[in-house]
């Protein structure tokens, strides 16, 4: 019998790519999502790639009663991969209570049912935002966790603490937190990808929308950062490589490969690219021209952040494999596929 796994936020961007990898690796997947930031049709994309339609439960994880019912419906659940969260940094400053309510309540409810229904394992979506502007680059897992610059970032920092406290109080629970750097790109089939609702906040979807003609020009936020070309440097990780890391982390928990009940891993490529390098690589990968203009800095942005991935390489045996050029090519194919649907 296939191991049964709950994927919360599984119709979202990273969750859908992970659901695909899990199904392809022989897992049976139950997606729980309230579709607050995703669409039901993502399930068709997952089915088109894998040939399997995952179980789907549409409800809000803040609803503990409903979550209990779901756990009773799937008594064989062995693990939870927890992606569901609100994630827009700027929005979290405007509606902090919604962010704290949604991101904490859903996590606490999941930790409760893990204890109550003997679901011992969790893989949690964290973020490199917990490091703030690091004092040293690249960032290792031992770099200090800094005071968050937004309520969103704070939910990630405190969520990691909540998980550790829950584990201290209940020795049957184990978890791995994965701190993502900047996930980009889409499935090579272009059946699933990122679906930004409204104007994209992140660099790559804004760039692809500019090239397709939905936006007038890409605004490069600042060229006076302390970096070689003055534009901000980030560690862009291909979403499918990131998804694969979840399967490995999950197997590590299920096979009890690690003795520690709680572990943290950085998931990045280990290499930082500037905004100008992203533009140039995109042009090279696709043959398209990117119209851009330099704008003032975006408040809250930092000069540079990229990962030291030694721990994930060594302990998980995982490494990001896809080049930036290939990754940006998938992002462009996805943008074109979205445009053809309309
Ligand atoms: P996403 O918005 O595409 O997916 C999240 C999904 O969770 C959505 O489908 C949404 O409908 C669902 N959801 C939210 N609250 C819910 C609730 N209370 N009940 C049920 N469903 C709920 O986001 P994503 O980019 O796929 O991010 C997934 C996770 O990774 C999030 O926890 C995010 O904070 C984290 N993360 C993302 C990035 C990034 O740049 N995308 C970087 C670091 C960490
Ligand atoms: N940028 C532009 N123009 C844009 C958008 C972004 O120049 O239109 C620049 C930013 O200034 C930054 C870089 O591109 O230098 C990357 O910006 P993103 O918005 O794509 O990503 P961030 O690094 O700001 O933030 C992302 C996620 C956050 C998460 C953080 C750390 O959006 O949720 O990574 O994990 F907290």
Short mmCIF file of C-alpha atoms and ligand atoms in Angstrom, two decimals:
data_model
loop_
_atom_site.label_atom_id
_atom_site.label_comp_id
_atom_site.label_asym_id
_atom_site.label_seq_id
_atom_site.Cartn_x
_atom_site.Cartn_y
_atom_site.Cartn_z
CA UNK A 1 0.00 0.00 0.00
CA UNK A 2 1.26 3.47 -0.88
CA UNK A 3 2.14 5.77 2.04
CA UNK A 4 -0.59 8.40 2.46
CA UNK A 5 0.50 12.03 2.86
CA UNK A 6 -1.47 15.23 3.47
CA UNK A 7 -0.22 18.16 1.40
CA UNK A 8 -1.66 21.40 2.76
CA UNK A 9 -1.65 24.26 0.26
CA UNK A 10 -1.26 21.58 -2.42
CA UNK A 11 -3.01 23.55 -5.16
CA UNK A 12 -0.59 26.45 -4.54
CA UNK A 13 2.66 27.10 -6.39
CA UNK A 14 5.20 25.00 -4.49
CA UNK A 15 2.60 22.56 -3.12
CA UNK A 16 1.38 21.55 -6.58
CA UNK A 17 4.92 20.85 -7.82
CA UNK A 18 5.60 18.82 -4.69
CA UNK A 19 2.34 16.88 -5.07
CA UNK A 20 3.53 15.88 -8.55
CA UNK A 21 6.93 14.69 -7.29
CA UNK A 22 5.31 12.80 -4.39
CA UNK A 23 2.86 11.01 -6.68
CA UNK A 24 5.66 10.16 -9.09
CA UNK A 25 7.67 8.73 -6.17
CA UNK A 26 4.82 6.39 -5.19
CA UNK A 27 2.99 8.39 -2.50
CA UNK A 28 -0.79 8.73 -2.25
CA UNK A 29 -1.62 12.41 -1.76
CA UNK A 30 -4.48 14.18 -0.01
CA UNK A 31 -4.46 17.88 -0.85
CA UNK A 32 -6.08 20.24 1.65
CA UNK A 33 -6.54 23.79 0.38
CA UNK A 34 -9.19 26.48 0.80
CA UNK A 35 -8.33 27.95 -2.63
CA UNK A 36 -7.74 31.36 -1.06
CA UNK A 37 -4.70 31.79 -3.32
CA UNK A 38 -5.03 29.03 -5.91
CA UNK A 39 -7.49 27.46 -8.32
CA UNK A 40 -9.30 24.14 -8.45
CA UNK A 41 -8.07 23.53 -12.02
CA UNK A 42 -4.50 23.08 -10.72
CA UNK A 43 -5.68 19.57 -9.84
CA UNK A 44 -6.18 18.89 -13.57
CA UNK A 45 -2.60 20.02 -14.20
CA UNK A 46 -1.35 17.56 -11.56
CA UNK A 47 -3.43 14.78 -13.15
CA UNK A 48 -2.20 15.66 -16.65
CA UNK A 49 1.43 15.22 -15.50
CA UNK A 50 1.08 12.19 -13.23
CA UNK A 51 -2.01 10.39 -14.55
CA UNK A 52 -3.36 10.48 -10.98
CA UNK A 53 -6.00 12.82 -9.56
CA UNK A 54 -5.04 13.41 -5.92
CA UNK A 55 -7.70 13.39 -3.19
CA UNK A 56 -8.85 16.95 -2.64
CA UNK A 57 -10.42 18.49 0.46
CA UNK A 58 -11.49 22.12 0.20
CA UNK A 59 -11.54 23.72 3.64
CA UNK A 60 -9.79 26.22 5.86
CA UNK A 61 -7.16 24.64 8.13
CA UNK A 62 -8.17 27.14 10.82
CA UNK A 63 -11.35 25.05 11.15
CA UNK A 64 -10.24 22.41 13.66
CA UNK A 65 -13.54 20.48 13.53
CA UNK A 66 -13.29 20.13 9.78
CA UNK A 67 -9.63 19.12 10.06
CA UNK A 68 -10.53 16.44 12.59
CA UNK A 69 -13.16 15.07 10.20
CA UNK A 70 -10.58 14.97 7.46
CA UNK A 71 -8.15 13.03 9.68
CA UNK A 72 -10.91 10.55 10.44
CA UNK A 73 -11.66 10.15 6.74
CA UNK A 74 -7.99 9.28 6.04
CA UNK A 75 -6.89 7.17 9.02
CA UNK A 76 -3.77 5.95 7.20
CA UNK A 77 -2.13 9.40 7.08
CA UNK A 78 1.57 9.10 7.91
CA UNK A 79 2.76 12.64 7.35
CA UNK A 80 1.86 16.23 6.59
CA UNK A 81 3.74 18.46 4.18
CA UNK A 82 2.59 21.87 5.32
CA UNK A 83 2.70 24.61 2.66
CA UNK A 84 -0.59 26.40 3.38
CA UNK A 85 0.03 29.97 4.50
CA UNK A 86 -0.53 33.56 3.50
CA UNK A 87 2.77 34.74 2.04
CA UNK A 88 2.76 38.32 0.72
CA UNK A 89 5.26 40.36 2.72
CA UNK A 90 3.70 43.79 1.97
CA UNK A 91 0.14 42.62 2.56
CA UNK A 92 1.19 41.18 5.92
CA UNK A 93 2.16 44.69 7.06
CA UNK A 94 -1.36 45.95 6.23
CA UNK A 95 -3.31 43.02 7.69
CA UNK A 96 -1.00 41.50 10.30
CA UNK A 97 -3.78 39.92 12.36
CA UNK A 98 -5.06 37.99 9.34
CA UNK A 99 -1.53 36.68 8.79
CA UNK A 100 -1.01 35.70 12.43
CA UNK A 101 -4.45 34.10 12.59
CA UNK A 102 -4.15 32.13 9.36
CA UNK A 103 -0.54 30.99 9.61
CA UNK A 104 -0.49 30.18 13.33
CA UNK A 105 -4.00 28.75 13.72
CA UNK A 106 -3.55 26.36 10.79
CA UNK A 107 -0.17 25.18 12.08
CA UNK A 108 -1.43 24.73 15.65
CA UNK A 109 -4.44 22.76 14.41
CA UNK A 110 -2.22 20.50 12.36
CA UNK A 111 0.11 19.89 15.32
CA UNK A 112 -2.96 19.03 17.42
CA UNK A 113 -4.24 16.43 14.98
CA UNK A 114 -0.74 14.98 14.60
CA UNK A 115 -0.89 14.15 18.29
CA UNK A 116 -4.54 13.13 18.38
CA UNK A 117 -4.56 10.94 15.26
CA UNK A 118 -1.01 9.56 15.41
CA UNK A 119 0.35 11.34 12.35
CA UNK A 120 3.99 11.55 13.42
CA UNK A 121 5.75 13.49 10.66
CA UNK A 122 5.72 17.05 9.33
CA UNK A 123 7.71 18.83 6.65
CA UNK A 124 7.29 22.57 7.12
CA UNK A 125 7.73 25.41 4.59
CA UNK A 126 9.98 28.00 6.12
CA UNK A 127 11.91 30.79 4.48
CA UNK A 128 15.33 32.40 4.33
CA UNK A 129 13.48 35.51 5.48
CA UNK A 130 14.21 34.25 9.04
CA UNK A 131 17.86 35.29 8.53
CA UNK A 132 17.02 38.94 7.67
CA UNK A 133 20.09 40.69 6.22
CA UNK A 134 22.72 38.15 7.24
CA UNK A 135 26.05 39.32 8.65
CA UNK A 136 27.95 36.71 6.62
CA UNK A 137 27.32 35.14 3.24
CA UNK A 138 26.58 32.44 2.30
CA UNK A 139 24.02 31.76 5.02
CA UNK A 140 24.32 28.51 6.97
CA UNK A 141 21.58 27.01 9.13
CA UNK A 142 23.56 28.23 12.15
CA UNK A 143 23.38 31.88 11.07
CA UNK A 144 21.42 33.82 13.66
CA UNK A 145 17.67 34.08 13.20
CA UNK A 146 16.93 37.80 13.24
CA UNK A 147 13.99 39.91 14.25
CA UNK A 148 11.55 39.69 11.36
CA UNK A 149 11.02 42.76 9.21
CA UNK A 150 7.38 41.87 8.46
CA UNK A 151 4.51 40.03 10.16
CA UNK A 152 4.82 37.38 7.42
CA UNK A 153 8.48 36.82 8.26
CA UNK A 154 7.56 36.72 11.93
CA UNK A 155 5.03 33.93 11.28
CA UNK A 156 7.83 31.80 9.80
CA UNK A 157 10.24 32.47 12.69
CA UNK A 158 7.63 31.81 15.37
CA UNK A 159 6.14 28.82 13.50
CA UNK A 160 9.51 27.10 13.67
CA UNK A 161 9.50 27.71 17.45
CA UNK A 162 5.93 26.44 17.82
CA UNK A 163 6.88 23.22 16.04
CA UNK A 164 9.89 22.72 18.33
CA UNK A 165 7.77 23.36 21.44
CA UNK A 166 5.15 20.87 20.24
CA UNK A 167 7.88 18.27 19.70
CA UNK A 168 9.32 18.89 23.17
CA UNK A 169 5.87 18.21 24.64
CA UNK A 170 5.08 15.19 22.47
CA UNK A 171 7.93 12.85 21.66
CA UNK A 172 5.94 11.03 18.96
CA UNK A 173 6.11 14.04 16.64
CA UNK A 174 9.05 14.77 14.32
CA UNK A 175 9.55 17.55 11.84
CA UNK A 176 11.87 19.04 9.26
CA UNK A 177 11.73 22.76 8.46
CA UNK A 178 12.93 23.67 4.99
CA UNK A 179 14.09 27.26 4.59
CA UNK A 180 13.53 28.18 0.96
CA UNK A 181 15.48 30.87 -0.77
CA UNK A 182 13.75 32.28 -3.92
CA UNK A 183 11.69 29.62 -5.71
CA UNK A 184 11.13 30.29 -9.43
CA UNK A 185 10.16 28.52 -12.65
CA UNK A 186 7.43 26.06 -13.53
CA UNK A 187 6.99 22.38 -14.33
CA UNK A 188 8.69 21.56 -17.68
CA UNK A 189 5.32 20.34 -19.02
CA UNK A 190 3.86 23.85 -18.44
CA UNK A 191 0.80 22.14 -16.92
CA UNK A 192 1.40 23.81 -13.56
CA UNK A 193 3.30 26.91 -12.46
CA UNK A 194 2.95 30.06 -10.42
CA UNK A 195 -0.45 31.79 -10.69
CA UNK A 196 0.04 35.29 -9.35
CA UNK A 197 -3.36 36.84 -8.68
CA UNK A 198 -3.23 40.53 -9.61
CA UNK A 199 0.04 42.37 -10.12
CA UNK A 200 2.99 40.08 -9.31
CA UNK A 201 5.26 41.15 -6.48
CA UNK A 202 8.12 38.83 -7.29
CA UNK A 203 10.78 39.44 -9.90
CA UNK A 204 10.35 36.51 -12.29
CA UNK A 205 6.55 36.59 -12.78
CA UNK A 206 6.75 40.37 -13.22
CA UNK A 207 9.50 39.90 -15.79
CA UNK A 208 7.62 37.23 -17.80
CA UNK A 209 4.42 39.33 -17.71
CA UNK A 210 6.40 42.29 -19.04
CA UNK A 211 7.82 40.27 -21.91
CA UNK A 212 4.39 38.84 -22.84
CA UNK A 213 3.02 42.40 -22.89
CA UNK A 214 0.85 42.41 -19.74
CA UNK A 215 3.13 44.96 -18.02
CA UNK A 216 4.77 47.94 -19.62
CA UNK A 217 8.28 47.50 -18.22
CA UNK A 218 10.11 45.66 -15.50
CA UNK A 219 10.95 47.97 -12.65
CA UNK A 220 14.42 47.19 -11.34
CA UNK A 221 14.24 48.23 -7.72
CA UNK A 222 17.55 49.99 -7.05
CA UNK A 223 21.00 49.87 -8.68
CA UNK A 224 22.92 51.29 -5.75
CA UNK A 225 23.10 48.17 -3.59
CA UNK A 226 26.40 46.95 -2.25
CA UNK A 227 26.75 44.35 -5.05
CA UNK A 228 29.01 44.22 -8.16
CA UNK A 229 26.38 45.70 -10.53
CA UNK A 230 24.40 47.53 -7.83
CA UNK A 231 21.22 45.42 -8.16
CA UNK A 232 19.97 43.05 -5.46
CA UNK A 233 21.34 39.52 -5.28
CA UNK A 234 19.20 36.46 -4.42
CA UNK A 235 19.51 32.69 -4.58
CA UNK A 236 16.93 31.55 -7.17
CA UNK A 237 16.00 27.91 -6.80
CA UNK A 238 14.07 25.92 -9.42
CA UNK A 239 10.69 24.93 -7.99
CA UNK A 240 10.99 21.32 -9.21
CA UNK A 241 14.39 20.94 -7.51
CA UNK A 242 12.78 22.39 -4.40
CA UNK A 243 9.85 19.97 -4.68
CA UNK A 244 12.27 17.02 -4.91
CA UNK A 245 13.86 18.08 -1.65
CA UNK A 246 10.48 17.66 0.08
CA UNK A 247 10.22 14.07 -1.08
CA UNK A 248 13.71 13.37 0.29
CA UNK A 249 12.92 15.10 3.61
CA UNK A 250 9.70 13.14 3.90
CA UNK A 251 11.43 9.82 3.24
CA UNK A 252 14.05 10.76 5.84
CA UNK A 253 11.27 11.20 8.41
CA UNK A 254 9.35 8.08 7.38
CA UNK A 255 12.46 5.90 7.34
CA UNK A 256 13.65 7.44 10.65
CA UNK A 257 17.04 8.07 9.04
CA UNK A 258 17.75 10.96 11.38
CA UNK A 259 17.99 10.54 15.11
CA UNK A 260 16.99 14.13 15.80
CA UNK A 261 13.27 14.88 16.16
CA UNK A 262 13.69 18.31 14.56
CA UNK A 263 15.95 19.45 11.77
CA UNK A 264 16.34 22.55 9.59
CA UNK A 265 17.77 22.74 6.08
CA UNK A 266 18.48 25.61 3.70
CA UNK A 267 17.15 25.00 0.21
CA UNK A 268 18.91 27.13 -2.36
CA UNK A 269 21.48 26.72 -5.11
CA UNK A 270 24.36 28.23 -3.16
CA UNK A 271 24.85 30.90 -5.82
CA UNK A 272 23.45 34.41 -5.87
CA UNK A 273 22.37 36.26 -9.01
CA UNK A 274 21.66 39.96 -9.35
CA UNK A 275 18.50 41.35 -10.94
CA UNK A 276 20.55 42.38 -14.00
CA UNK A 277 21.98 38.87 -14.27
CA UNK A 278 18.44 37.47 -14.20
CA UNK A 279 17.41 39.82 -17.02
CA UNK A 280 20.48 38.94 -19.11
CA UNK A 281 20.13 35.19 -18.53
CA UNK A 282 16.43 35.32 -19.39
CA UNK A 283 17.22 37.07 -22.67
CA UNK A 284 19.89 34.49 -23.48
CA UNK A 285 17.63 31.54 -22.57
CA UNK A 286 14.58 32.70 -24.52
CA UNK A 287 15.84 35.06 -27.22
CA UNK A 288 13.31 37.63 -25.93
CA UNK A 289 14.11 41.22 -25.01
CA UNK A 290 13.24 42.49 -21.49
CA UNK A 291 12.14 46.11 -21.31
CA UNK A 292 13.28 47.49 -17.95
CA UNK A 293 13.95 50.72 -16.12
CA UNK A 294 15.82 51.48 -12.91
CA UNK A 295 13.50 52.57 -10.09
CA UNK A 296 14.21 53.55 -6.49
CA UNK A 297 14.85 50.80 -3.96
CA UNK A 298 11.82 48.87 -2.70
CA UNK A 299 11.45 49.42 1.07
CA UNK A 300 12.57 46.45 3.12
CA UNK A 301 14.80 44.90 0.43
CA UNK A 302 18.29 43.76 1.36
CA UNK A 303 21.52 43.82 -0.71
CA UNK A 304 22.18 40.15 -1.01
CA UNK A 305 21.29 36.74 0.36
CA UNK A 306 22.29 33.28 -0.80
CA UNK A 307 22.50 29.89 0.83
CA UNK A 308 25.23 27.65 2.06
CA UNK A 309 23.68 24.33 1.04
CA UNK A 310 26.37 22.05 2.48
CA UNK A 311 24.05 20.58 5.11
CA UNK A 312 21.28 19.65 2.64
CA UNK A 313 23.91 18.29 0.22
CA UNK A 314 25.50 16.13 2.91
CA UNK A 315 22.57 15.05 5.07
CA UNK A 316 19.75 14.87 2.50
CA UNK A 317 21.95 13.96 -0.44
CA UNK A 318 20.10 16.73 -2.29
CA UNK A 319 21.48 19.35 -4.63
CA UNK A 320 19.80 21.85 -6.92
CA UNK A 321 20.48 20.52 -10.41
CA UNK A 322 18.78 22.81 -12.87
CA UNK A 323 20.66 25.76 -14.38
CA UNK A 324 19.30 29.28 -14.11
CA UNK A 325 18.96 29.36 -17.90
CA UNK A 326 16.82 26.19 -17.99
CA UNK A 327 14.79 27.45 -15.04
CA UNK A 328 14.01 30.80 -16.65
CA UNK A 329 13.08 28.96 -19.85
CA UNK A 330 10.40 27.00 -17.93
CA UNK A 331 9.08 30.26 -16.42
CA UNK A 332 8.72 31.70 -19.93
CA UNK A 333 7.00 28.57 -21.28
CA UNK A 334 4.55 28.75 -18.40
CA UNK A 335 3.78 32.41 -19.07
CA UNK A 336 3.11 31.55 -22.72
CA UNK A 337 0.89 28.61 -21.74
CA UNK A 338 -1.12 30.88 -19.40
CA UNK A 339 -1.54 33.38 -22.18
CA UNK A 340 -2.76 30.71 -24.63
CA UNK A 341 -5.46 29.59 -22.18
CA UNK A 342 -7.08 33.03 -22.26
P1 LIG B 1 0.78 29.76 -2.56
O1 LIG B 1 -0.02 30.92 -2.09
O2 LIG B 1 0.87 29.53 -4.04
O3 LIG B 1 0.25 28.43 -1.88
C1 LIG B 1 -0.28 28.39 -0.58
C2 LIG B 1 -1.62 27.66 -0.64
O4 LIG B 1 -2.14 27.57 0.68
C3 LIG B 1 -2.66 28.37 -1.49
O5 LIG B 1 -3.16 27.45 -2.46
C4 LIG B 1 -3.74 28.81 -0.50
O6 LIG B 1 -5.03 28.75 -1.08
C5 LIG B 1 -3.54 27.80 0.63
N1 LIG B 1 -3.95 28.26 1.96
C6 LIG B 1 -3.54 29.37 2.63
N2 LIG B 1 -4.10 29.43 3.85
C7 LIG B 1 -4.87 28.32 3.98
C8 LIG B 1 -5.72 27.82 5.02
N3 LIG B 1 -5.88 28.46 6.17
N4 LIG B 1 -6.37 26.65 4.80
C9 LIG B 1 -6.23 25.97 3.63
N5 LIG B 1 -5.45 26.41 2.63
C10 LIG B 1 -4.78 27.57 2.79
O7 LIG B 1 2.25 29.90 -1.93
P2 LIG B 1 3.60 29.16 -2.30
O8 LIG B 1 4.49 30.13 -2.99
O9 LIG B 1 3.34 27.85 -2.91
O10 LIG B 1 4.21 28.97 -0.84
C11 LIG B 1 4.03 27.77 -0.11
C12 LIG B 1 4.71 27.90 1.23
O11 LIG B 1 6.09 28.20 1.04
C13 LIG B 1 4.15 29.01 2.11
O12 LIG B 1 4.14 28.56 3.44
C14 LIG B 1 5.14 30.14 1.92
O13 LIG B 1 5.15 31.00 3.03
C15 LIG B 1 6.44 29.35 1.81
N6 LIG B 1 7.50 30.09 1.09
C16 LIG B 1 7.27 30.56 -0.17
C17 LIG B 1 8.26 31.29 -0.83
C18 LIG B 1 8.02 31.84 -2.21
O14 LIG B 1 8.78 32.71 -2.63
N7 LIG B 1 7.02 31.37 -2.95
C19 LIG B 1 9.51 31.51 -0.21
C20 LIG B 1 9.71 31.00 1.08
C21 LIG B 1 8.70 30.28 1.72
N1 LIG B 2 12.75 43.02 -7.85
C1 LIG B 2 12.77 43.99 -8.85
N2 LIG B 2 11.59 44.25 -9.50
C2 LIG B 2 10.42 43.60 -9.23
C3 LIG B 2 10.42 42.61 -8.20
C4 LIG B 2 11.61 42.36 -7.53
O1 LIG B 2 13.79 44.60 -9.12
O2 LIG B 2 9.39 43.89 -9.86
C5 LIG B 2 14.02 42.70 -7.16
C6 LIG B 2 13.98 42.90 -5.65
O3 LIG B 2 14.33 44.21 -5.33
C7 LIG B 2 14.99 41.85 -5.18
C8 LIG B 2 14.87 40.72 -6.22
O4 LIG B 2 14.27 41.32 -7.36
O5 LIG B 2 16.31 42.36 -5.28
C9 LIG B 2 13.98 39.57 -5.75
O6 LIG B 2 12.72 40.08 -5.32
P1 LIG B 2 11.46 39.13 -5.07
O7 LIG B 2 10.32 39.99 -4.71
O8 LIG B 2 11.28 38.20 -6.22
O9 LIG B 2 11.92 38.22 -3.84
P2 LIG B 2 12.36 38.65 -2.38
O10 LIG B 2 13.77 38.16 -2.21
O11 LIG B 2 12.12 40.06 -2.11
O12 LIG B 2 11.32 37.84 -1.48
C10 LIG B 2 11.10 36.43 -1.62
C11 LIG B 2 9.66 36.08 -1.27
C12 LIG B 2 9.40 36.34 0.19
C13 LIG B 2 10.42 35.65 1.05
C14 LIG B 2 11.81 36.02 0.60
C15 LIG B 2 12.83 35.23 1.33
O13 LIG B 2 8.76 36.85 -2.06
O14 LIG B 2 8.13 35.79 0.52
O15 LIG B 2 11.96 35.75 -0.80
O16 LIG B 2 12.51 33.87 1.24
F1 LIG B 2 10.27 36.03 2.35
#
